[in-house]
Amino acid sequence: GVQTCALPIFETIAQEYPDQDANILIVTHGLILSNFIESLKGEVPLFLVDNSRASLIDYKNGNFEIKYVNQIKQESEKID
Protein backbone atom coordinates (compact mmCIF):
# COMPACT_ATOMS: atom_id res chain seq x y z
CA GLY A 1 0.00 0.00 0.00
CA VAL A 2 0.88 3.66 0.11
CA GLN A 3 2.33 3.35 3.63
CA THR A 4 4.80 0.65 2.64
CA CYS A 5 5.87 2.66 -0.41
CA ALA A 6 6.12 6.11 1.20
CA LEU A 7 7.97 5.30 4.44
CA PRO A 8 11.17 3.95 2.79
CA ILE A 9 11.24 6.93 0.43
CA PHE A 10 10.96 9.44 3.28
CA GLU A 11 13.57 7.51 5.31
CA THR A 12 15.98 7.53 2.35
CA ILE A 13 15.56 11.29 1.93
CA ALA A 14 16.07 11.90 5.67
CA GLN A 15 19.18 9.70 5.77
CA GLU A 16 20.81 11.79 3.03
CA TYR A 17 21.54 14.45 5.69
CA PRO A 18 22.83 12.61 8.79
CA ASP A 19 23.94 14.71 11.73
CA GLN A 20 22.89 17.92 10.02
CA ASP A 21 20.33 20.48 11.01
CA ALA A 22 18.74 20.59 7.56
CA ASN A 23 15.25 21.47 6.39
CA ILE A 24 13.88 19.37 3.55
CA LEU A 25 10.77 20.39 1.64
CA ILE A 26 8.74 17.49 0.29
CA VAL A 27 5.84 18.33 -1.99
CA THR A 28 3.53 15.43 -2.65
CA HIS A 29 -0.10 14.42 -2.96
CA GLY A 30 -2.09 14.89 0.24
CA LEU A 31 -3.09 11.22 0.32
CA ILE A 32 0.54 10.09 0.42
CA LEU A 33 1.44 12.60 3.10
CA SER A 34 -1.67 11.78 5.14
CA ASN A 35 -0.90 8.06 5.03
CA PHE A 36 2.70 8.72 6.03
CA ILE A 37 1.74 10.89 9.02
CA GLU A 38 -0.91 8.46 10.20
CA SER A 39 1.52 5.53 9.83
CA LEU A 40 3.83 7.30 12.30
CA LYS A 41 0.98 7.32 14.79
CA GLY A 42 0.29 3.62 14.13
CA GLU A 43 -3.28 4.34 13.09
CA VAL A 44 -5.40 3.87 10.02
CA PRO A 45 -5.49 7.14 8.01
CA LEU A 46 -8.57 9.08 9.05
CA PHE A 47 -7.87 12.50 7.56
CA LEU A 48 -6.36 14.15 4.54
CA VAL A 49 -3.74 16.86 4.80
CA ASP A 50 -5.28 20.12 3.58
CA ASN A 51 -3.95 21.86 0.48
CA SER A 52 -1.65 24.84 1.03
CA ARG A 53 -0.86 23.79 4.59
CA ALA A 54 2.40 22.82 6.25
CA SER A 55 3.29 19.83 8.37
CA LEU A 56 6.59 19.46 10.20
CA ILE A 57 8.12 16.05 10.84
CA ASP A 58 11.53 15.80 12.54
CA TYR A 59 13.89 12.91 11.83
CA LYS A 60 16.48 12.22 14.52
CA ASN A 61 18.35 9.07 15.48
CA GLY A 62 16.43 7.02 12.93
CA ASN A 63 12.98 8.09 14.16
CA PHE A 64 10.34 10.43 12.80
CA GLU A 65 8.55 12.77 15.23
CA ILE A 66 5.43 14.75 14.32
CA LYS A 67 5.80 18.39 15.37
CA TYR A 68 2.66 19.79 13.75
CA VAL A 69 0.16 18.97 11.01
CA ASN A 70 -1.99 21.19 8.77
CA GLN A 71 -0.74 24.58 9.93
CA ILE A 72 -1.31 27.61 7.74
CA LYS A 73 1.74 29.40 9.18
CA GLN A 74 4.28 28.72 11.86
CA GLU A 75 3.29 30.02 15.26
CA SER A 76 5.59 32.86 16.27
CA GLU A 77 7.00 33.15 19.74
CA LYS A 78 6.19 36.23 21.79
CA ILE A 79 9.13 38.49 22.42
CA ASP A 80 9.03 40.23 25.80
PDB file of N, CA and C in Angstrom:
ATOM      1  N   GLY A   1       0.806  -1.175   0.000  1.00  0.00           N
ATOM      2  CA  GLY A   1       0.000   0.000   0.000  1.00  0.00           C
ATOM      3  C   GLY A   1       0.858   1.251   0.000  1.00  0.00           C
ATOM      4  N   VAL A   2       0.196   2.365   0.118  1.00  0.00           N
ATOM      5  CA  VAL A   2       0.876   3.658   0.112  1.00  0.00           C
ATOM      6  C   VAL A   2       1.854   3.754   1.277  1.00  0.00           C
ATOM      7  N   GLN A   3       1.461   3.260   2.458  1.00  0.00           N
ATOM      8  CA  GLN A   3       2.335   3.349   3.628  1.00  0.00           C
ATOM      9  C   GLN A   3       3.644   2.612   3.403  1.00  0.00           C
ATOM     10  N   THR A   4       3.578   1.430   2.840  1.00  0.00           N
ATOM     11  CA  THR A   4       4.799   0.650   2.643  1.00  0.00           C
ATOM     12  C   THR A   4       5.670   1.250   1.561  1.00  0.00           C
ATOM     13  N   CYS A   5       5.086   2.003   0.641  1.00  0.00           N
ATOM     14  CA  CYS A   5       5.874   2.655  -0.407  1.00  0.00           C
ATOM     15  C   CYS A   5       6.463   3.981   0.071  1.00  0.00           C
ATOM     16  N   ALA A   6       5.703   4.755   0.815  1.00  0.00           N
ATOM     17  CA  ALA A   6       6.121   6.109   1.202  1.00  0.00           C
ATOM     18  C   ALA A   6       7.188   6.106   2.294  1.00  0.00           C
ATOM     19  N   LEU A   7       7.048   5.268   3.305  1.00  0.00           N
ATOM     20  CA  LEU A   7       7.970   5.301   4.437  1.00  0.00           C
ATOM     21  C   LEU A   7       9.421   5.102   4.008  1.00  0.00           C
ATOM     22  N   PRO A   8       9.763   4.091   3.205  1.00  0.00           N
ATOM     23  CA  PRO A   8      11.167   3.947   2.788  1.00  0.00           C
ATOM     24  C   PRO A   8      11.683   5.143   1.986  1.00  0.00           C
ATOM     25  N   ILE A   9      10.814   5.756   1.209  1.00  0.00           N
ATOM     26  CA  ILE A   9      11.235   6.930   0.425  1.00  0.00           C
ATOM     27  C   ILE A   9      11.571   8.083   1.361  1.00  0.00           C
ATOM     28  N   PHE A  10      10.708   8.356   2.336  1.00  0.00           N
ATOM     29  CA  PHE A  10      10.961   9.440   3.284  1.00  0.00           C
ATOM     30  C   PHE A  10      12.192   9.139   4.147  1.00  0.00           C
ATOM     31  N   GLU A  11      12.379   7.882   4.537  1.00  0.00           N
ATOM     32  CA  GLU A  11      13.571   7.506   5.308  1.00  0.00           C
ATOM     33  C   GLU A  11      14.837   7.726   4.492  1.00  0.00           C
ATOM     34  N   THR A  12      14.813   7.343   3.219  1.00  0.00           N
ATOM     35  CA  THR A  12      15.976   7.529   2.348  1.00  0.00           C
ATOM     36  C   THR A  12      16.329   9.008   2.219  1.00  0.00           C
ATOM     37  N   ILE A  13      15.324   9.838   2.031  1.00  0.00           N
ATOM     38  CA  ILE A  13      15.558  11.285   1.929  1.00  0.00           C
ATOM     39  C   ILE A  13      16.150  11.811   3.232  1.00  0.00           C
ATOM     40  N   ALA A  14      15.583  11.423   4.365  1.00  0.00           N
ATOM     41  CA  ALA A  14      16.067  11.901   5.667  1.00  0.00           C
ATOM     42  C   ALA A  14      17.499  11.448   5.930  1.00  0.00           C
ATOM     43  N   GLN A  15      17.843  10.239   5.516  1.00  0.00           N
ATOM     44  CA  GLN A  15      19.178   9.698   5.769  1.00  0.00           C
ATOM     45  C   GLN A  15      20.249  10.329   4.882  1.00  0.00           C
ATOM     46  N   GLU A  16      19.850  11.096   3.890  1.00  0.00           N
ATOM     47  CA  GLU A  16      20.807  11.789   3.034  1.00  0.00           C
ATOM     48  C   GLU A  16      21.533  12.904   3.795  1.00  0.00           C
ATOM     49  N   TYR A  17      20.983  13.328   4.927  1.00  0.00           N
ATOM     50  CA  TYR A  17      21.535  14.446   5.688  1.00  0.00           C
ATOM     51  C   TYR A  17      21.775  14.054   7.147  1.00  0.00           C
ATOM     52  N   PRO A  18      22.603  13.034   7.393  1.00  0.00           N
ATOM     53  CA  PRO A  18      22.826  12.611   8.785  1.00  0.00           C
ATOM     54  C   PRO A  18      23.593  13.673   9.562  1.00  0.00           C
ATOM     55  N   ASP A  19      23.249  13.804  10.824  1.00  0.00           N
ATOM     56  CA  ASP A  19      23.938  14.715  11.733  1.00  0.00           C
ATOM     57  C   ASP A  19      23.979  16.152  11.235  1.00  0.00           C
ATOM     58  N   GLN A  20      22.978  16.542  10.494  1.00  0.00           N
ATOM     59  CA  GLN A  20      22.888  17.917  10.016  1.00  0.00           C
ATOM     60  C   GLN A  20      21.560  18.508  10.451  1.00  0.00           C
ATOM     61  N   ASP A  21      21.570  19.791  10.699  1.00  0.00           N
ATOM     62  CA  ASP A  21      20.331  20.484  11.015  1.00  0.00           C
ATOM     63  C   ASP A  21      19.813  21.056   9.703  1.00  0.00           C
ATOM     64  N   ALA A  22      19.186  20.200   8.897  1.00  0.00           N
ATOM     65  CA  ALA A  22      18.738  20.590   7.562  1.00  0.00           C
ATOM     66  C   ALA A  22      17.217  20.587   7.501  1.00  0.00           C
ATOM     67  N   ASN A  23      16.674  21.465   6.688  1.00  0.00           N
ATOM     68  CA  ASN A  23      15.248  21.473   6.395  1.00  0.00           C
ATOM     69  C   ASN A  23      15.073  20.915   4.994  1.00  0.00           C
ATOM     70  N   ILE A  24      14.146  19.990   4.847  1.00  0.00           N
ATOM     71  CA  ILE A  24      13.884  19.374   3.554  1.00  0.00           C
ATOM     72  C   ILE A  24      12.414  19.590   3.235  1.00  0.00           C
ATOM     73  N   LEU A  25      12.145  20.170   2.083  1.00  0.00           N
ATOM     74  CA  LEU A  25      10.770  20.392   1.645  1.00  0.00           C
ATOM     75  C   LEU A  25      10.362  19.233   0.746  1.00  0.00           C
ATOM     76  N   ILE A  26       9.289  18.561   1.111  1.00  0.00           N
ATOM     77  CA  ILE A  26       8.745  17.488   0.292  1.00  0.00           C
ATOM     78  C   ILE A  26       7.351  17.910  -0.138  1.00  0.00           C
ATOM     79  N   VAL A  27       7.141  17.978  -1.430  1.00  0.00           N
ATOM     80  CA  VAL A  27       5.844  18.334  -1.986  1.00  0.00           C
ATOM     81  C   VAL A  27       5.280  17.068  -2.624  1.00  0.00           C
ATOM     82  N   THR A  28       4.120  16.664  -2.154  1.00  0.00           N
ATOM     83  CA  THR A  28       3.529  15.425  -2.645  1.00  0.00           C
ATOM     84  C   THR A  28       2.015  15.503  -2.532  1.00  0.00           C
ATOM     85  N   HIS A  29       1.357  14.513  -3.046  1.00  0.00           N
ATOM     86  CA  HIS A  29      -0.102  14.419  -2.962  1.00  0.00           C
ATOM     87  C   HIS A  29      -0.517  14.288  -1.501  1.00  0.00           C
ATOM     88  N   GLY A  30      -1.606  14.926  -1.131  1.00  0.00           N
ATOM     89  CA  GLY A  30      -2.092  14.895   0.240  1.00  0.00           C
ATOM     90  C   GLY A  30      -2.367  13.496   0.758  1.00  0.00           C
ATOM     91  N   LEU A  31      -2.807  12.590  -0.110  1.00  0.00           N
ATOM     92  CA  LEU A  31      -3.092  11.224   0.320  1.00  0.00           C
ATOM     93  C   LEU A  31      -1.817  10.519   0.772  1.00  0.00           C
ATOM     94  N   ILE A  32      -0.732  10.712   0.042  1.00  0.00           N
ATOM     95  CA  ILE A  32       0.541  10.089   0.419  1.00  0.00           C
ATOM     96  C   ILE A  32       1.031  10.652   1.740  1.00  0.00           C
ATOM     97  N   LEU A  33       0.993  11.971   1.873  1.00  0.00           N
ATOM     98  CA  LEU A  33       1.444  12.599   3.105  1.00  0.00           C
ATOM     99  C   LEU A  33       0.553  12.225   4.290  1.00  0.00           C
ATOM    100  N   SER A  34      -0.748  12.173   4.074  1.00  0.00           N
ATOM    101  CA  SER A  34      -1.674  11.784   5.141  1.00  0.00           C
ATOM    102  C   SER A  34      -1.402  10.366   5.606  1.00  0.00           C
ATOM    103  N   ASN A  35      -1.204   9.453   4.667  1.00  0.00           N
ATOM    104  CA  ASN A  35      -0.898   8.064   5.026  1.00  0.00           C
ATOM    105  C   ASN A  35       0.421   7.969   5.788  1.00  0.00           C
ATOM    106  N   PHE A  36       1.411   8.723   5.358  1.00  0.00           N
ATOM    107  CA  PHE A  36       2.702   8.716   6.032  1.00  0.00           C
ATOM    108  C   PHE A  36       2.573   9.207   7.474  1.00  0.00           C
ATOM    109  N   ILE A  37       1.903  10.335   7.674  1.00  0.00           N
ATOM    110  CA  ILE A  37       1.735  10.893   9.017  1.00  0.00           C
ATOM    111  C   ILE A  37       0.955   9.943   9.904  1.00  0.00           C
ATOM    112  N   GLU A  38      -0.119   9.388   9.401  1.00  0.00           N
ATOM    113  CA  GLU A  38      -0.915   8.457  10.201  1.00  0.00           C
ATOM    114  C   GLU A  38      -0.139   7.178  10.504  1.00  0.00           C
ATOM    115  N   SER A  39       0.728   6.738   9.567  1.00  0.00           N
ATOM    116  CA  SER A  39       1.519   5.530   9.829  1.00  0.00           C
ATOM    117  C   SER A  39       2.493   5.757  10.980  1.00  0.00           C
ATOM    118  N   LEU A  40       2.946   6.992  11.174  1.00  0.00           N
ATOM    119  CA  LEU A  40       3.833   7.300  12.295  1.00  0.00           C
ATOM    120  C   LEU A  40       3.094   7.197  13.625  1.00  0.00           C
ATOM    121  N   LYS A  41       1.795   7.425  13.584  1.00  0.00           N
ATOM    122  CA  LYS A  41       0.975   7.318  14.787  1.00  0.00           C
ATOM    123  C   LYS A  41       0.531   5.880  15.024  1.00  0.00           C
ATOM    124  N   GLY A  42       0.715   5.011  14.009  1.00  0.00           N
ATOM    125  CA  GLY A  42       0.287   3.624  14.129  1.00  0.00           C
ATOM    126  C   GLY A  42      -1.211   3.450  13.974  1.00  0.00           C
ATOM    127  N   GLU A  43      -1.836   4.364  13.271  1.00  0.00           N
ATOM    128  CA  GLU A  43      -3.283   4.344  13.093  1.00  0.00           C
ATOM    129  C   GLU A  43      -3.638   4.246  11.621  1.00  0.00           C
ATOM    130  N   VAL A  44      -4.862   3.865  11.376  1.00  0.00           N
ATOM    131  CA  VAL A  44      -5.396   3.867  10.022  1.00  0.00           C
ATOM    132  C   VAL A  44      -5.649   5.320   9.628  1.00  0.00           C
ATOM    133  N   PRO A  45      -5.266   5.740   8.409  1.00  0.00           N
ATOM    134  CA  PRO A  45      -5.489   7.136   8.006  1.00  0.00           C
ATOM    135  C   PRO A  45      -6.957   7.543   8.109  1.00  0.00           C
ATOM    136  N   LEU A  46      -7.199   8.613   8.854  1.00  0.00           N
ATOM    137  CA  LEU A  46      -8.566   9.084   9.050  1.00  0.00           C
ATOM    138  C   LEU A  46      -8.787  10.488   8.504  1.00  0.00           C
ATOM    139  N   PHE A  47      -7.729  11.138   8.047  1.00  0.00           N
ATOM    140  CA  PHE A  47      -7.872  12.503   7.563  1.00  0.00           C
ATOM    141  C   PHE A  47      -6.970  12.697   6.354  1.00  0.00           C
ATOM    142  N   LEU A  48      -7.234  13.758   5.625  1.00  0.00           N
ATOM    143  CA  LEU A  48      -6.355  14.152   4.541  1.00  0.00           C
ATOM    144  C   LEU A  48      -5.706  15.478   4.905  1.00  0.00           C
ATOM    145  N   VAL A  49      -4.434  15.606   4.587  1.00  0.00           N
ATOM    146  CA  VAL A  49      -3.738  16.864   4.795  1.00  0.00           C
ATOM    147  C   VAL A  49      -4.365  17.885   3.858  1.00  0.00           C
ATOM    148  N   ASP A  50      -4.663  19.075   4.380  1.00  0.00           N
ATOM    149  CA  ASP A  50      -5.280  20.123   3.576  1.00  0.00           C
ATOM    150  C   ASP A  50      -4.283  20.706   2.579  1.00  0.00           C
ATOM    151  N   ASN A  51      -4.798  21.180   1.454  1.00  0.00           N
ATOM    152  CA  ASN A  51      -3.954  21.863   0.483  1.00  0.00           C
ATOM    153  C   ASN A  51      -3.437  23.164   1.068  1.00  0.00           C
ATOM    154  N   SER A  52      -2.270  23.578   0.621  1.00  0.00           N
ATOM    155  CA  SER A  52      -1.646  24.844   1.033  1.00  0.00           C
ATOM    156  C   SER A  52      -1.431  24.935   2.528  1.00  0.00           C
ATOM    157  N   ARG A  53      -1.149  23.826   3.161  1.00  0.00           N
ATOM    158  CA  ARG A  53      -0.860  23.788   4.592  1.00  0.00           C
ATOM    159  C   ARG A  53       0.508  23.144   4.801  1.00  0.00           C
ATOM    160  N   ALA A  54       1.086  23.379   5.943  1.00  0.00           N
ATOM    161  CA  ALA A  54       2.398  22.818   6.251  1.00  0.00           C
ATOM    162  C   ALA A  54       2.302  21.817   7.391  1.00  0.00           C
ATOM    163  N   SER A  55       3.122  20.800   7.296  1.00  0.00           N
ATOM    164  CA  SER A  55       3.286  19.830   8.371  1.00  0.00           C
ATOM    165  C   SER A  55       4.783  19.703   8.613  1.00  0.00           C
ATOM    166  N   LEU A  56       5.179  19.569   9.858  1.00  0.00           N
ATOM    167  CA  LEU A  56       6.588  19.456  10.196  1.00  0.00           C
ATOM    168  C   LEU A  56       6.833  18.116  10.880  1.00  0.00           C
ATOM    169  N   ILE A  57       7.735  17.348  10.293  1.00  0.00           N
ATOM    170  CA  ILE A  57       8.123  16.052  10.837  1.00  0.00           C
ATOM    171  C   ILE A  57       9.633  16.090  11.041  1.00  0.00           C
ATOM    172  N   ASP A  58      10.091  15.871  12.257  1.00  0.00           N
ATOM    173  CA  ASP A  58      11.528  15.801  12.537  1.00  0.00           C
ATOM    174  C   ASP A  58      12.001  14.362  12.366  1.00  0.00           C
ATOM    175  N   TYR A  59      13.257  14.223  11.945  1.00  0.00           N
ATOM    176  CA  TYR A  59      13.885  12.914  11.833  1.00  0.00           C
ATOM    177  C   TYR A  59      15.198  12.968  12.586  1.00  0.00           C
ATOM    178  N   LYS A  60      15.267  12.256  13.697  1.00  0.00           N
ATOM    179  CA  LYS A  60      16.476  12.224  14.520  1.00  0.00           C
ATOM    180  C   LYS A  60      16.705  10.807  15.015  1.00  0.00           C
ATOM    181  N   ASN A  61      17.960  10.394  14.972  1.00  0.00           N
ATOM    182  CA  ASN A  61      18.346   9.070  15.479  1.00  0.00           C
ATOM    183  C   ASN A  61      17.501   7.948  14.887  1.00  0.00           C
ATOM    184  N   GLY A  62      17.171   8.076  13.612  1.00  0.00           N
ATOM    185  CA  GLY A  62      16.425   7.024  12.929  1.00  0.00           C
ATOM    186  C   GLY A  62      14.937   6.999  13.198  1.00  0.00           C
ATOM    187  N   ASN A  63      14.412   8.039  13.834  1.00  0.00           N
ATOM    188  CA  ASN A  63      12.980   8.087  14.159  1.00  0.00           C
ATOM    189  C   ASN A  63      12.348   9.381  13.668  1.00  0.00           C
ATOM    190  N   PHE A  64      11.124   9.267  13.185  1.00  0.00           N
ATOM    191  CA  PHE A  64      10.340  10.430  12.801  1.00  0.00           C
ATOM    192  C   PHE A  64       9.518  10.893  13.999  1.00  0.00           C
ATOM    193  N   GLU A  65       9.384  12.210  14.164  1.00  0.00           N
ATOM    194  CA  GLU A  65       8.548  12.768  15.226  1.00  0.00           C
ATOM    195  C   GLU A  65       7.681  13.868  14.634  1.00  0.00           C
ATOM    196  N   ILE A  66       6.380  13.756  14.830  1.00  0.00           N
ATOM    197  CA  ILE A  66       5.434  14.749  14.324  1.00  0.00           C
ATOM    198  C   ILE A  66       5.487  15.977  15.223  1.00  0.00           C
ATOM    199  N   LYS A  67       5.781  17.133  14.624  1.00  0.00           N
ATOM    200  CA  LYS A  67       5.803  18.395  15.370  1.00  0.00           C
ATOM    201  C   LYS A  67       4.474  19.135  15.219  1.00  0.00           C
ATOM    202  N   TYR A  68       3.984  19.231  13.980  1.00  0.00           N
ATOM    203  CA  TYR A  68       2.657  19.794  13.746  1.00  0.00           C
ATOM    204  C   TYR A  68       2.149  19.337  12.383  1.00  0.00           C
ATOM    205  N   VAL A  69       0.821  19.399  12.238  1.00  0.00           N
ATOM    206  CA  VAL A  69       0.156  18.966  11.008  1.00  0.00           C
ATOM    207  C   VAL A  69      -0.887  20.007  10.624  1.00  0.00           C
ATOM    208  N   ASN A  70      -0.943  20.320   9.333  1.00  0.00           N
ATOM    209  CA  ASN A  70      -1.986  21.186   8.766  1.00  0.00           C
ATOM    210  C   ASN A  70      -1.961  22.630   9.260  1.00  0.00           C
ATOM    211  N   GLN A  71      -0.794  23.182   9.520  1.00  0.00           N
ATOM    212  CA  GLN A  71      -0.738  24.582   9.935  1.00  0.00           C
ATOM    213  C   GLN A  71      -0.691  25.478   8.707  1.00  0.00           C
ATOM    214  N   ILE A  72      -1.348  26.625   8.814  1.00  0.00           N
ATOM    215  CA  ILE A  72      -1.307  27.612   7.738  1.00  0.00           C
ATOM    216  C   ILE A  72       0.009  28.365   7.801  1.00  0.00           C
ATOM    217  N   LYS A  73       0.446  28.742   9.013  1.00  0.00           N
ATOM    218  CA  LYS A  73       1.736  29.398   9.179  1.00  0.00           C
ATOM    219  C   LYS A  73       2.318  28.962  10.508  1.00  0.00           C
ATOM    220  N   GLN A  74       3.623  29.099  10.625  1.00  0.00           N
ATOM    221  CA  GLN A  74       4.284  28.724  11.864  1.00  0.00           C
ATOM    222  C   GLN A  74       3.919  29.709  12.955  1.00  0.00           C
ATOM    223  N   GLU A  75       3.608  29.172  14.127  1.00  0.00           N
ATOM    224  CA  GLU A  75       3.292  30.025  15.256  1.00  0.00           C
ATOM    225  C   GLU A  75       4.551  30.774  15.674  1.00  0.00           C
ATOM    226  N   SER A  76       4.431  32.076  15.851  1.00  0.00           N
ATOM    227  CA  SER A  76       5.589  32.857  16.266  1.00  0.00           C
ATOM    228  C   SER A  76       5.619  32.945  17.783  1.00  0.00           C
ATOM    229  N   GLU A  77       6.835  33.023  18.295  1.00  0.00           N
ATOM    230  CA  GLU A  77       6.998  33.152  19.743  1.00  0.00           C
ATOM    231  C   GLU A  77       6.867  34.614  20.133  1.00  0.00           C
ATOM    232  N   LYS A  78       6.288  34.860  21.296  1.00  0.00           N
ATOM    233  CA  LYS A  78       6.193  36.226  21.794  1.00  0.00           C
ATOM    234  C   LYS A  78       7.545  36.689  22.288  1.00  0.00           C
ATOM    235  N   ILE A  79       7.880  37.893  21.948  1.00  0.00           N
ATOM    236  CA  ILE A  79       9.129  38.492  22.421  1.00  0.00           C
ATOM    237  C   ILE A  79       8.769  39.500  23.494  1.00  0.00           C
ATOM    238  N   ASP A  80       9.320  39.308  24.679  1.00  0.00           N
ATOM    239  CA  ASP A  80       9.032  40.232  25.801  1.00  0.00           C
ATOM    240  C   ASP A  80       9.936  41.431  25.757  1.00  0.00           C
TER     241      ASP A  80
END
